Every structure is written in structure tokens, then in C-alpha cells.
Short mmCIF file of C-alpha atoms in Angstrom, two decimals:
data_model
loop_
_atom_site.label_atom_id
_atom_site.label_comp_id
_atom_site.label_asym_id
_atom_site.label_seq_id
_atom_site.Cartn_x
_atom_site.Cartn_y
_atom_site.Cartn_z
CA UNK T 1 21.73 -78.23 -51.62
CA UNK T 2 25.05 -77.56 -49.91
CA UNK T 3 23.98 -74.00 -49.14
CA UNK T 4 20.74 -75.28 -47.63
CA UNK T 5 22.70 -77.64 -45.41
CA UNK T 6 25.05 -74.82 -44.40
CA UNK T 7 22.06 -72.62 -43.47
CA UNK T 8 20.54 -75.48 -41.49
CA UNK T 9 23.76 -76.00 -39.54
CA UNK T 10 24.06 -72.29 -38.79
CA UNK T 11 20.43 -72.21 -37.65
CA UNK T 12 20.97 -75.24 -35.44
CA UNK T 13 24.07 -73.65 -33.87
CA UNK T 14 22.14 -70.41 -33.28
CA UNK T 15 19.27 -72.21 -31.60
CA UNK T 16 21.72 -74.20 -29.47
CA UNK T 17 23.48 -71.01 -28.33
CA UNK T 18 20.19 -69.32 -27.48
CA UNK T 19 18.99 -72.30 -25.47
CA UNK T 20 22.31 -72.49 -23.65
CA UNK T 21 22.13 -68.75 -22.81
CA UNK T 22 18.59 -69.12 -21.59
CA UNK T 23 19.57 -72.10 -19.48
CA UNK T 24 22.47 -70.17 -17.96
CA UNK T 25 20.25 -67.19 -17.09
CA UNK T 26 17.54 -69.36 -15.52
CA UNK T 27 17.75 -69.81 -11.74
CA UNK T 28 19.41 -73.10 -10.89
CA UNK T 29 17.70 -75.87 -8.95
CA UNK T 30 18.92 -74.51 -5.63
CA UNK T 31 17.38 -71.06 -6.28
CA UNK T 32 14.05 -72.49 -7.40
CA UNK T 33 13.98 -74.80 -4.42
CA UNK T 34 14.78 -71.94 -2.02
CA UNK T 35 11.98 -69.77 -3.47
CA UNK T 36 9.49 -72.60 -3.14
CA UNK T 37 10.61 -73.30 0.40
CA UNK T 38 10.13 -69.66 1.41
CA UNK T 39 6.54 -69.64 0.15
CA UNK T 40 5.76 -72.96 1.78
CA UNK T 41 7.31 -71.90 5.08
CA UNK T 42 5.21 -68.72 5.03
CA UNK T 43 2.10 -70.94 5.08
CA UNK T 44 3.43 -72.55 8.23
CA UNK T 45 2.86 -75.99 9.69
CA UNK T 46 0.58 -77.42 12.34
CA UNK T 47 2.61 -78.72 15.26
CA UNK T 48 1.73 -79.31 18.89
CA UNK T 49 3.53 -80.00 22.16
CA UNK T 50 2.51 -79.36 25.74
CA UNK T 51 4.19 -75.94 25.61
CA UNK T 52 3.96 -74.78 21.96
CA UNK T 53 1.42 -74.89 19.12
CA UNK T 54 2.00 -73.49 15.63
CA UNK T 55 -0.64 -73.31 12.93
CA UNK T 56 -0.68 -73.64 9.16
CA UNK T 57 -2.45 -70.85 7.29
CA UNK T 58 -5.20 -72.10 4.94
CA UNK T 59 -4.12 -71.59 1.33
CA UNK T 60 -7.61 -70.22 0.48
CA UNK T 61 -6.91 -67.03 2.46
CA UNK T 62 -6.78 -64.06 0.01
CA UNK T 63 -3.06 -63.38 0.29
CA UNK T 64 -1.74 -60.15 -1.25
CA UNK T 65 1.43 -60.55 -3.31
CA UNK T 66 4.43 -62.74 -2.51
CA UNK T 67 5.11 -63.56 1.15
CA UNK T 68 7.69 -61.36 2.85
CA UNK T 69 8.26 -63.30 6.05
CA UNK T 70 8.95 -66.74 7.41
CA UNK T 71 8.41 -67.04 11.16
CA UNK T 72 9.85 -70.09 12.91
CA UNK T 73 9.08 -70.71 16.57
CA UNK T 74 11.41 -73.13 18.37
CA UNK T 75 11.95 -75.06 15.16
CA UNK T 76 8.41 -74.94 13.71
CA UNK T 77 7.05 -72.48 11.15
CA UNK T 78 3.74 -70.76 11.84
CA UNK T 79 1.45 -69.33 9.16
CA UNK T 80 1.75 -65.69 8.14
CA UNK T 81 -1.14 -63.69 6.66
CA UNK T 82 -1.00 -60.27 5.00
CA UNK T 83 -2.94 -57.26 3.80
CA UNK T 84 -2.28 -53.94 2.10
CA UNK T 85 -1.95 -50.72 4.11
CA UNK T 86 -2.81 -47.13 3.23
CA UNK T 87 0.53 -46.71 1.43
CA UNK T 88 0.12 -49.88 -0.69
CA UNK T 89 2.65 -51.80 1.38
CA UNK T 90 2.15 -55.28 2.81
CA UNK T 91 1.44 -55.65 6.51
CA UNK T 92 2.02 -59.23 7.68
CA UNK T 93 0.74 -60.98 10.78
CA UNK T 94 0.60 -64.42 12.35
CA UNK T 95 0.20 -66.21 15.65
CA UNK T 96 1.10 -69.23 17.76
CA UNK T 97 0.31 -70.49 21.27
CA UNK T 98 2.81 -70.95 24.07
CA UNK T 99 2.98 -71.84 27.74
CA UNK T 100 3.87 -69.01 30.10
CA UNK T 101 7.29 -69.41 31.70
CA UNK T 102 8.65 -71.61 28.87
CA UNK T 103 11.11 -69.75 26.67
CA UNK T 104 10.65 -69.88 22.92
CA UNK T 105 12.91 -68.53 20.19
CA UNK T 106 11.25 -66.76 17.29
CA UNK T 107 13.25 -66.57 14.06
CA UNK T 108 12.02 -63.98 11.56
CA UNK T 109 13.34 -64.28 8.01
CA UNK T 110 12.66 -61.17 5.92
CA UNK T 111 12.74 -61.55 2.13
CA UNK T 112 14.28 -58.09 1.70
CA UNK T 113 17.47 -56.54 2.92
CA UNK T 114 17.33 -54.04 5.77
CA UNK T 115 19.71 -51.89 7.78
CA UNK T 116 17.98 -51.77 11.14
CA UNK T 117 14.91 -52.97 13.00
CA UNK T 118 12.88 -52.20 16.12
CA UNK T 119 10.77 -54.56 18.20
CA UNK T 120 7.70 -52.97 19.77
CA UNK T 121 6.65 -52.16 22.40
CA UNK T 122 10.12 -51.00 23.37
CA UNK T 123 9.50 -51.13 27.12
CA UNK T 124 9.24 -54.95 27.06
CA UNK T 125 13.03 -55.43 27.20
CA UNK T 126 12.89 -58.10 24.51
CA UNK T 127 16.17 -59.92 23.81
CA UNK T 128 16.93 -60.12 20.10
CA UNK T 129 19.85 -60.58 17.72
CA UNK T 130 20.39 -60.42 14.00
CA UNK T 131 22.08 -62.84 11.61
CA UNK T 132 21.94 -61.56 8.03
CA UNK T 133 18.25 -61.29 7.09
CA UNK T 134 17.17 -63.28 10.16
CA UNK T 135 16.12 -61.75 13.47
CA UNK T 136 16.10 -64.00 16.55
CA UNK T 137 13.78 -63.05 19.41
CA UNK T 138 13.47 -64.82 22.75
CA UNK T 139 10.35 -64.54 24.93
CA UNK T 140 9.05 -66.47 27.92
CA UNK T 141 5.46 -65.21 28.12
CA UNK T 142 2.54 -64.73 25.73
CA UNK T 143 2.45 -61.23 24.21
CA UNK T 144 2.07 -59.24 21.00
CA UNK T 145 5.25 -58.20 19.19
CA UNK T 146 5.69 -55.85 16.25
CA UNK T 147 8.80 -55.65 14.06
CA UNK T 148 9.44 -52.39 12.19
CA UNK T 149 12.26 -52.20 9.65
CA UNK T 150 14.42 -49.14 9.02
CA UNK T 151 12.04 -46.92 10.99
CA UNK T 152 9.45 -47.22 8.22
CA UNK T 153 6.11 -47.25 10.03
CA UNK T 154 4.24 -46.90 6.75
CA UNK T 155 6.06 -49.83 5.22
CA UNK T 156 6.35 -53.60 5.53
CA UNK T 157 5.63 -54.28 9.19
CA UNK T 158 5.24 -57.66 10.89
CA UNK T 159 2.89 -58.34 13.82
CA UNK T 160 3.35 -61.57 15.81
CA UNK T 161 0.81 -62.71 18.39
CA UNK T 162 2.00 -65.18 21.00
CA UNK T 163 -1.19 -66.51 22.63
CA UNK T 164 -1.69 -68.60 25.70
CA UNK T 165 -2.48 -72.27 25.10
CA UNK T 166 -6.21 -72.82 25.25
CA UNK T 167 -6.61 -75.60 27.83
CA UNK T 168 -10.44 -75.54 27.59
CA UNK T 169 -10.57 -76.05 23.83
CA UNK T 170 -13.64 -78.07 22.74
CA UNK T 171 -13.17 -80.73 20.08
CA UNK T 172 -16.48 -80.65 18.27
CA UNK T 173 -19.80 -78.86 17.87
CA UNK T 174 -22.70 -79.46 20.20
CA UNK T 175 -26.26 -78.23 20.63
CA UNK T 176 -25.01 -75.07 22.34
CA UNK T 177 -21.71 -74.70 20.48
CA UNK T 178 -20.93 -73.65 16.90
CA UNK T 179 -17.48 -75.10 16.19
CA UNK T 180 -15.04 -74.13 13.42
CA UNK T 181 -12.04 -76.44 13.22
CA UNK T 182 -8.71 -75.72 11.51
CA UNK T 183 -9.02 -74.80 7.85
CA UNK T 184 -10.96 -72.35 5.68
CA UNK T 185 -14.70 -71.82 6.17
CA UNK T 186 -16.65 -69.58 3.77
CA UNK T 187 -20.02 -68.54 5.17
CA UNK T 188 -22.88 -68.22 2.69
CA UNK T 189 -24.70 -65.79 4.96
CA UNK T 190 -23.97 -63.95 8.24
CA UNK T 191 -23.75 -66.16 11.29
CA UNK T 192 -26.56 -65.00 13.60
CA UNK T 193 -25.89 -65.55 17.32
CA UNK T 194 -28.41 -64.97 20.12
CA UNK T 195 -29.46 -66.25 23.52
CA UNK T 196 -26.64 -68.10 25.26
CA UNK T 197 -25.03 -69.50 22.11
CA UNK T 198 -21.29 -70.25 22.09
CA UNK T 199 -18.97 -70.03 19.07
CA UNK T 200 -15.49 -71.53 18.99
CA UNK T 201 -12.96 -70.69 16.25
CA UNK T 202 -10.01 -73.06 16.59
CA UNK T 203 -6.41 -72.10 15.95
CA UNK T 204 -5.62 -72.51 12.27
CA UNK T 205 -9.22 -71.72 11.27
CA UNK T 206 -10.20 -68.85 8.98
CA UNK T 207 -13.93 -68.11 9.06
CA UNK T 208 -14.68 -65.88 6.06
CA UNK T 209 -17.93 -64.05 6.68
CA UNK T 210 -19.90 -61.89 9.09
CA UNK T 211 -21.00 -62.57 12.65
CA UNK T 212 -23.93 -60.79 14.28
CA UNK T 213 -24.71 -61.06 17.99
CA UNK T 214 -28.27 -59.86 18.66
CA UNK T 215 -30.56 -60.02 21.70
CA UNK T 216 -28.03 -62.18 23.47
CA UNK T 217 -27.56 -62.86 27.16
CA UNK T 218 -24.51 -65.00 27.89
CA UNK T 219 -23.04 -65.42 24.39
CA UNK T 220 -19.36 -66.35 24.23
CA UNK T 221 -17.15 -66.20 21.12
CA UNK T 222 -13.72 -67.67 21.77
CA UNK T 223 -10.76 -69.60 20.36
CA UNK T 224 -7.48 -68.82 18.66
CA UNK T 225 -8.51 -68.65 15.00
CA UNK T 226 -9.59 -65.84 12.68
CA UNK T 227 -12.89 -64.25 11.72
CA UNK T 228 -12.39 -62.19 8.58
CA UNK T 229 -14.24 -60.38 5.83
CA UNK T 230 -13.02 -59.40 2.37
CA UNK T 231 -16.27 -58.07 0.86
CA UNK T 232 -17.56 -54.51 1.22
CA UNK T 233 -20.21 -53.28 3.66
CA UNK T 234 -21.06 -54.26 7.21
CA UNK T 235 -18.80 -54.81 10.18
CA UNK T 236 -17.00 -58.14 10.50
CA UNK T 237 -18.38 -58.71 14.01
CA UNK T 238 -21.37 -56.81 15.36
CA UNK T 239 -23.23 -56.95 18.67
CA UNK T 240 -26.58 -55.26 19.34
CA UNK T 241 -29.03 -55.12 22.23
CA UNK T 242 -27.10 -57.72 24.19
CA UNK T 243 -25.63 -58.27 27.66
CA UNK T 244 -23.21 -60.56 29.43
CA UNK T 245 -21.23 -61.20 26.23
CA UNK T 246 -17.55 -62.16 26.05
CA UNK T 247 -15.06 -62.27 23.20
CA UNK T 248 -11.84 -64.09 23.99
CA UNK T 249 -8.70 -65.06 22.10
CA UNK T 250 -9.78 -64.68 18.48
CA UNK T 251 -8.27 -62.60 15.68
CA UNK T 252 -10.66 -60.35 13.71
CA UNK T 253 -9.40 -59.26 10.30
CA UNK T 254 -10.92 -56.67 7.96
CA UNK T 255 -9.31 -57.50 4.62
CA UNK T 256 -8.88 -54.68 2.06
CA UNK T 257 -12.14 -53.06 3.17
CA UNK T 258 -13.16 -49.57 4.26
CA UNK T 259 -15.56 -50.71 6.97
CA UNK T 260 -15.60 -50.83 10.72
CA UNK T 261 -14.15 -54.08 11.97
CA UNK T 262 -16.07 -54.71 15.22
CA UNK T 263 -18.94 -52.72 16.69
CA UNK T 264 -21.34 -52.96 19.63
CA UNK T 265 -24.55 -51.00 20.03
CA UNK T 266 -26.71 -50.78 23.16
CA UNK T 267 -24.83 -53.51 25.01
CA UNK T 268 -23.97 -53.93 28.68
CA UNK T 269 -21.58 -56.10 30.65
CA UNK T 270 -19.48 -56.83 27.57
CA UNK T 271 -15.91 -58.13 27.93
CA UNK T 272 -13.17 -58.39 25.32
CA UNK T 273 -9.97 -60.20 26.27
CA UNK T 274 -6.91 -61.47 24.40
CA UNK T 275 -8.44 -60.35 21.09
CA UNK T 276 -6.43 -59.15 18.10
CA UNK T 277 -7.74 -56.85 15.36
CA UNK T 278 -5.97 -56.15 12.06
CA UNK T 279 -7.57 -53.81 9.51
CA UNK T 280 -5.14 -51.79 7.40
CA UNK T 281 -7.13 -50.58 4.37
CA UNK T 282 -7.58 -46.79 4.05
CA UNK T 283 -9.87 -45.58 5.61
CA UNK T 284 -12.87 -45.72 8.01
CA UNK T 285 -11.39 -49.03 9.05
CA UNK T 286 -12.06 -48.59 12.77
CA UNK T 287 -10.96 -51.26 15.22
CA UNK T 288 -13.70 -51.32 17.88
CA UNK T 289 -16.69 -48.96 17.92
CA UNK T 290 -18.69 -48.85 21.16
CA UNK T 291 -22.05 -47.09 20.81
CA UNK T 292 -24.47 -45.98 23.55
CA UNK T 293 -23.31 -48.78 25.85
CA UNK T 294 -22.21 -49.40 29.43
CA UNK T 295 -20.26 -51.88 31.51
CA UNK T 296 -17.47 -52.45 28.94
CA UNK T 297 -14.15 -54.10 29.84
CA UNK T 298 -11.25 -54.61 27.43
CA UNK T 299 -8.13 -56.45 28.66
CA UNK T 300 -5.02 -57.50 26.72
CA UNK T 301 -6.26 -56.42 23.30
CA UNK T 302 -4.18 -55.55 20.20
CA UNK T 303 -5.61 -53.28 17.50
CA UNK T 304 -4.03 -52.26 14.17
CA UNK T 305 -6.53 -50.03 12.38
CA UNK T 306 -6.67 -47.45 9.60
CA UNK T 307 -9.04 -45.17 11.49
CA UNK T 308 -9.90 -44.96 15.18
CA UNK T 309 -8.53 -47.93 17.10
CA UNK T 310 -11.12 -47.44 19.86
CA UNK T 311 -14.07 -45.12 19.23
CA UNK T 312 -16.91 -44.52 21.70
CA UNK T 313 -19.83 -43.03 19.82
CA UNK T 314 -23.35 -41.75 20.43
CA UNK T 315 -25.48 -42.72 17.46
CA UNK T 316 -28.94 -43.09 19.01
CA UNK T 317 -31.77 -41.07 17.48
CA UNK T 318 -32.83 -37.83 19.16
CA UNK T 319 -31.28 -35.07 21.23
CA UNK T 320 -28.33 -36.18 23.41
CA UNK T 321 -30.36 -35.77 26.63
CA UNK T 322 -32.83 -38.35 25.30
CA UNK T 323 -30.20 -40.95 24.32
CA UNK T 324 -28.57 -43.78 26.31
CA UNK T 325 -25.27 -42.93 28.00
CA UNK T 326 -21.78 -44.17 27.32
CA UNK T 327 -20.49 -45.01 30.80
CA UNK T 328 -18.58 -47.34 33.09
CA UNK T 329 -15.87 -48.55 30.74
CA UNK T 330 -12.31 -49.78 31.34
CA UNK T 331 -9.72 -50.38 28.61
CA UNK T 332 -6.45 -51.78 29.94
CA UNK T 333 -3.27 -53.65 28.99
CA UNK T 334 -3.58 -52.87 25.30
CA UNK T 335 -1.43 -52.19 22.25
CA UNK T 336 -2.82 -49.74 19.66
CA UNK T 337 -1.74 -48.69 16.16
CA UNK T 338 -3.86 -46.33 14.07
CA UNK T 339 -2.77 -45.26 10.60
CA UNK T 340 -5.53 -42.65 10.51
CA UNK T 341 -7.57 -40.56 12.96
CA UNK T 342 -7.26 -41.45 16.70
CA UNK T 343 -5.98 -44.18 18.96
CA UNK T 344 -8.53 -43.62 21.74
CA UNK T 345 -11.53 -41.47 20.86
CA UNK T 346 -14.80 -40.34 22.41
CA UNK T 347 -16.86 -39.02 19.47
CA UNK T 348 -17.17 -37.70 16.88
CA UNK T 349 -20.91 -38.41 16.95
CA UNK T 350 -22.01 -37.79 20.55
CA UNK T 351 -25.76 -38.36 20.80
CA UNK T 352 -25.61 -39.72 24.35
CA UNK T 353 -26.89 -38.12 27.54
CA UNK T 354 -23.33 -38.23 28.85
CA UNK T 355 -19.96 -39.96 28.72
CA UNK T 356 -18.77 -40.80 32.22
CA UNK T 357 -16.47 -43.03 34.23
CA UNK T 358 -14.30 -44.11 31.31
CA UNK T 359 -10.70 -45.23 31.93
CA UNK T 360 -7.82 -46.09 29.62
CA UNK T 361 -4.78 -47.49 31.44
CA UNK T 362 -1.54 -49.34 30.82
CA UNK T 363 -1.59 -48.89 27.07
CA UNK T 364 1.22 -48.87 24.50
CA UNK T 365 0.49 -46.73 21.46
CA UNK T 366 2.86 -48.16 18.88
CA UNK T 367 2.02 -45.66 16.16
CA UNK T 368 -0.64 -42.96 15.75
CA UNK T 369 -0.96 -41.06 12.47
CA UNK T 370 -3.56 -38.43 11.63
CA UNK T 371 -4.35 -38.93 7.93
CA UNK T 372 -2.64 -40.07 4.75
CA UNK T 373 -4.31 -37.55 2.44
CA UNK T 374 -4.80 -34.64 4.88
CA UNK T 375 -1.73 -34.77 7.07
CA UNK T 376 -1.63 -31.91 9.62
CA UNK T 377 -4.87 -30.41 8.21
CA UNK T 378 -7.41 -31.75 10.73
CA UNK T 379 -7.87 -30.31 14.20
CA UNK T 380 -9.72 -33.17 15.91
CA UNK T 381 -7.23 -36.03 15.69
CA UNK T 382 -4.76 -37.28 18.28
CA UNK T 383 -3.75 -40.21 20.43
CA UNK T 384 -6.25 -39.34 23.20
CA UNK T 385 -9.29 -37.49 21.87
CA UNK T 386 -12.66 -36.14 22.90
CA UNK T 387 -14.38 -34.58 19.90
CA UNK T 388 -17.94 -33.49 20.69
CA UNK T 389 -20.11 -33.06 17.59
CA UNK T 390 -23.50 -32.85 19.39
CA UNK T 391 -23.53 -30.91 22.66
CA UNK T 392 -23.34 -33.25 25.65
CA UNK T 393 -21.32 -33.81 28.85
CA UNK T 394 -18.06 -35.65 29.43
CA UNK T 395 -16.93 -36.24 33.02
CA UNK T 396 -14.67 -38.50 35.04
CA UNK T 397 -12.43 -39.52 32.15
CA UNK T 398 -9.01 -40.97 32.97
CA UNK T 399 -5.92 -41.79 30.89
CA UNK T 400 -3.21 -43.45 33.00
CA UNK T 401 0.11 -45.13 32.19
CA UNK T 402 -0.03 -44.41 28.47
CA UNK T 403 3.26 -44.97 26.62
CA UNK T 404 3.32 -43.38 23.16
CA UNK T 405 6.05 -44.66 20.88
CA UNK T 406 5.25 -42.47 17.88
CA UNK T 407 2.47 -39.98 17.16
CA UNK T 408 1.36 -36.72 15.61
CA UNK T 409 -0.97 -34.73 17.93
CA UNK T 410 -0.92 -36.19 21.45
CA UNK T 411 -4.14 -34.89 23.08
CA UNK T 412 -7.27 -33.20 21.75
CA UNK T 413 -10.37 -32.00 23.60
CA UNK T 414 -12.68 -30.08 21.30
CA UNK T 415 -16.22 -29.17 20.28
CA UNK T 416 -17.21 -28.92 16.61
CA UNK T 417 -20.36 -28.31 14.57
CA UNK T 418 -19.24 -30.38 11.57
CA UNK T 419 -16.84 -33.19 10.75
CA UNK T 420 -14.85 -34.40 7.76
CA UNK T 421 -14.91 -31.17 5.76
CA UNK T 422 -18.56 -30.51 6.55
CA UNK T 423 -19.90 -33.84 5.31
CA UNK T 424 -21.09 -34.83 8.81
CA UNK T 425 -23.14 -32.11 10.49
CA UNK T 426 -23.15 -31.54 14.24
CA UNK T 427 -25.43 -29.67 16.59
CA UNK T 428 -24.13 -27.52 19.43
CA UNK T 429 -27.56 -26.13 20.33
CA UNK T 430 -27.70 -28.35 23.43
CA UNK T 431 -25.82 -28.02 26.72
CA UNK T 432 -22.50 -29.70 27.22
CA UNK T 433 -18.98 -29.55 28.60
CA UNK T 434 -15.87 -31.51 29.54
CA UNK T 435 -14.76 -31.78 33.17
CA UNK T 436 -12.63 -33.88 35.49
CA UNK T 437 -10.22 -35.37 32.97
CA UNK T 438 -6.97 -36.90 34.24
CA UNK T 439 -3.79 -37.58 32.28
CA UNK T 440 -1.41 -39.46 34.58
CA UNK T 441 1.94 -41.05 33.79
CA UNK T 442 1.91 -40.21 30.09
CA UNK T 443 5.11 -40.42 28.04
CA UNK T 444 5.77 -39.50 24.42
CA UNK T 445 9.55 -39.41 23.93
CA UNK T 446 9.79 -38.99 20.14
CA UNK T 447 9.00 -36.17 17.73
CA UNK T 448 7.66 -36.97 14.26
CA UNK T 449 8.91 -33.66 12.89
CA UNK T 450 5.46 -32.45 11.84
CA UNK T 451 3.91 -29.14 12.88
CA UNK T 452 1.47 -30.94 15.23
CA UNK T 453 3.92 -33.37 16.80
CA UNK T 454 2.94 -33.96 20.47
CA UNK T 455 0.52 -31.05 20.40
CA UNK T 456 -2.06 -30.75 23.21
CA UNK T 457 -5.10 -28.96 21.79
CA UNK T 458 -7.88 -27.81 24.14
CA UNK T 459 -10.75 -25.95 22.44
CA UNK T 460 -13.95 -25.02 24.28
CA UNK T 461 -17.07 -23.78 22.48
CA UNK T 462 -18.44 -20.27 22.15
CA UNK T 463 -20.91 -19.21 19.48
CA UNK T 464 -23.78 -16.74 19.68
CA UNK T 465 -27.12 -18.46 20.04
CA UNK T 466 -25.70 -21.70 21.44
CA UNK T 467 -24.73 -22.72 25.01
CA UNK T 468 -21.12 -22.02 25.90
CA UNK T 469 -19.18 -25.21 26.63
CA UNK T 470 -16.18 -25.22 28.94
CA UNK T 471 -13.24 -27.53 29.35
CA UNK T 472 -12.38 -27.53 33.05
CA UNK T 473 -10.72 -29.47 35.84
CA UNK T 474 -8.13 -31.09 33.60
CA UNK T 475 -5.11 -32.54 35.41
CA UNK T 476 -1.73 -33.39 33.92
CA UNK T 477 0.13 -35.60 36.41
CA UNK T 478 3.64 -36.71 35.43
CA UNK T 479 3.33 -36.08 31.70
CA UNK T 480 6.64 -36.31 29.83
CA UNK T 481 7.04 -35.13 26.25
CA UNK T 482 10.29 -35.46 24.31
CA UNK T 483 12.12 -36.00 27.59
CA UNK T 484 10.71 -32.86 29.22
CA UNK T 485 8.08 -32.61 31.96
CA UNK T 486 4.86 -30.80 31.15
CA UNK T 487 4.49 -28.19 33.89
CA UNK T 488 2.84 -24.86 34.51
CA UNK T 489 6.17 -23.32 33.51
CA UNK T 490 6.68 -25.53 30.47
CA UNK T 491 3.51 -25.68 28.38
CA UNK T 492 5.03 -25.20 24.96
CA UNK T 493 3.01 -28.07 23.45
CA UNK T 494 -0.33 -26.69 24.65
CA UNK T 495 -2.80 -24.70 22.56
CA UNK T 496 -6.20 -23.39 23.63
CA UNK T 497 -8.84 -21.12 22.15
CA UNK T 498 -8.93 -18.93 25.26
CA UNK T 499 -9.20 -15.22 24.66
CA UNK T 500 -9.67 -12.09 26.75
CA UNK T 501 -13.40 -12.27 26.07
CA UNK T 502 -13.89 -16.01 26.67
CA UNK T 503 -11.85 -18.23 28.99
CA UNK T 504 -13.22 -21.51 27.70
CA UNK T 505 -10.43 -23.68 29.12
CA UNK T 506 -9.97 -23.27 32.86
CA UNK T 507 -8.77 -24.94 36.03
CA UNK T 508 -5.94 -26.82 34.34
CA UNK T 509 -3.55 -28.36 36.89
CA UNK T 510 -0.01 -29.68 36.60
CA UNK T 511 1.23 -32.06 39.30
CA UNK T 512 3.74 -34.82 39.75
CA UNK T 513 6.65 -33.00 38.15
CA UNK T 514 8.95 -30.35 39.51
#
């Protein structure tokens, strides 16, 4: 009996020691409280003054992993969303509204340690400071900001969108208005919009589903909230056979999907302003695809994509000469980031009678990467690209005031008879060519270190039995690469397929630099 009691006492002492050890190794109340606070702060809070509005993120959003960032704006936390990029790292993003001319202080708390950070675009002269894991940023106007840590552009990046305050915000639905208030809205079927219908997505709203604009004349989709899609197939927002359409202020998110994010086919007089796109899943996650359309105007648009950020395609049926043109387009005051393919692209599919009068101006390319799995292997990818898969004509194309922070190939003009390792077949049996292309005030100061860094590739087309296609009248006006001017005497980045038998690239001019 005594031995049994002795064993019981020893067992009790052992259990007591184990419990005490476990209690000592468990995070204390302060640690648990801090962890909970970080997660709650990442969801944000809804607050409103005359000069600042922050928004809580609906908890139903399909968050990926633990939150990495808290973002506090002048004392109030705003909600932060996330998704996974091509390298299985979390990309985070969030937004708030502010009055122009009223300074706000943004405090970014990062859950991990870091040595250095950059705020993009770098030409904005943003004032920032660091205190431990917290970065303080001061701004006095609405804008998009990107924070990159330790120069890791394939890592955990944060995008912050400071919007203008929407002074014309409706408060409820009406006969002509579909209204989504703050909170999570799961659509059972695609939202079909036509005629002159209006759709408002309020700040703090997440509309999970598809939106199709068809046979519309005067449709407007606006607000500060998010339209997103997490299921496979179909673009998040599509527009077809429509005119006089405007998209304003919303965020479009393609969550973990390999689909185009927004696309328009056979549209005219279509405007996109103050819109943000985030789609980081590898690959074919284009930002905006514009197809056989005209009268397009983009202004103050941010795109983070894992394929072409902007792609202008010809996908009509028939020979190019029989298909509607892509013409009269202006893309300005934009920020672009593509983790795959091109930032600004005309092609690859080019079934359109011509591409003409297309301008890209005042654009910051934050990052442009060619391909995760085929780095440096593909000869049709760059920041500014024309890749002609079906013979047609490109003329009066202008790239002006383009600031490239980081890229692989810089410029590509080329003709091809197949795409993506032969899986997409082209047809160069029809006439075509590229002429009157202007590159003015282009800067690309950095070098990625790859074999195609800042390359300018100009390849015309010559093959027996098909029409020869020339690249001609191309002007480089004040183009600076790695701190050097591109001139007739300094063309070390340029490559062409000219030969003694075929001068396919001709009448190239260099001006604006001595």
C-alpha cells in the first residue's frame, strides 16, 4: 500500500512538472493578445470623416494564410486582402479614400523582419521613415503606392490604393441602379448588365461573382468596392457589343485563378478611370484585354497581373482584312506590374484589319518579368510589345513618358507564325507591317542581370511564299537605358534580324539625345 502511495505521489509530481513546463512554454497573455490584435487590425475598421474613409474587409473573403500587414491611416486601420503569386508568396492589397490636399500618415506594420524597403513608383518623392517593423508614409493626394521589401519583387509585396472620396455615392438601389453596400455578396449567377443600367459597388463591399455587360449603351459601373472571382473559367468582368460604357473607381480581383480578369470585345467609346486590378496567380491572368474595339480611354489605372497587363487582341473570325480594327485608343497615367509576359502588348492574336492611332503615355512600369518557368527563353515578351501572329498592319503607335523601374526585355516588335511553343498557330500568308512607331522620353535605369535585360528586339518577317513584312519609321526620342542615351552611336541593346539579303528593319531614327 505504501509503495502504491509512493508511486501515486511520484506520478502526481511528474504531471505537475509537465504542466508547469507546458505553461511556461505557452505564449503569455500579452503575446496571445498581440497576435489576435494583429489579425483583427488586418481586417480593418469602417471609419468616416469629411477627409478620410477607411473600410473593414469582410471576413468571408477567401484570405490566404495569416495576415502579413496592418495598415493604419491617420489613426484608423483599413482592411487588407491577399492572394498568392507565381512564387507561392502572399501579395497583399487594400484601400482607403482621402481628400486631395489633406495630408494623411500611413503606418505599415509588417509581421516579418526586413532590412530595407522601397516605395514605388520612385519618382513620386514620397516621404517615409522607419521605426522597427513599422514604415510611416505621408501623402497629400490620392494615389497608388507599392511597398517592396529587401528588393524581393517576387516576394511579399504590399499595394495600397488611396482613392478620392466619392461625393456622388448613392445610398440605395433604384430602378436604374444595382447597389451593393458594404459587406460580402456572393452571386448565384453572373450579373447581366445591358441598356443604360448602373451598378454601384460601395467601399467595403466584396461582390463575389461575374459581371457581363452586353448590348449596352450608357452603362456605368462605379464605386470603391471590389468585384472578385475565385472560381475557374470566365473573366471577372466582361463587356461585349457595347458603347458609351464607363468603369470608375472599383477594384477587380482575380483570386487564385488562371483566367483573364477584365475583357472587352467589339466595344466603342469605352472609358476606364481610377480602376485597380489585382490578379497574381500564374498564368494567363491578364489584366485588361481589349479585342477588336475602338475609342478606348484608360486614365489613372493600376494593374498587377500575372500575364499581359494590357493586351490589345484581334480575335474576330476570318482573315485580318475582314475583321474589325483596333484603333483610336489612349492609355495614360497608369501603373503596371506584370509577373509574366508583357506590360503593354498589341497581339499575339492579330485578326484585325489594322491597329492604328494607339498611345500609351505617362506610365510607371513597376515590374515586368517575362516568365517564371521559361525565363529568357521567349522572344516575344517585353515591356512594350507588338507581336503579330496573323499578318496585318500596325501604324501610328506611340509610347511616351514611360518610366520603367525594373524589367527584362524593354521593347519587342516582331512577327511570328506560332505562339507558346507552337500551341497557338499563326498565319503570315496575308499582308502586314509595322510603321510610324514612336518611343519618346523612355527611361529604364536598372539592369536585372539577365541576358535579355533592357533588350530592344526588332524582327521583321521574311519567308518564301508569304508577303515580306517590314518594320520601318521607328523613332527613339530621348530614350535612356541604364543611365546611357540610346543613339545611333550607342545601340548596344538593339537586335534585329536584318541581313545582307533582307533589310527588314529600316528607317530607324534616334533624336533628342546627343
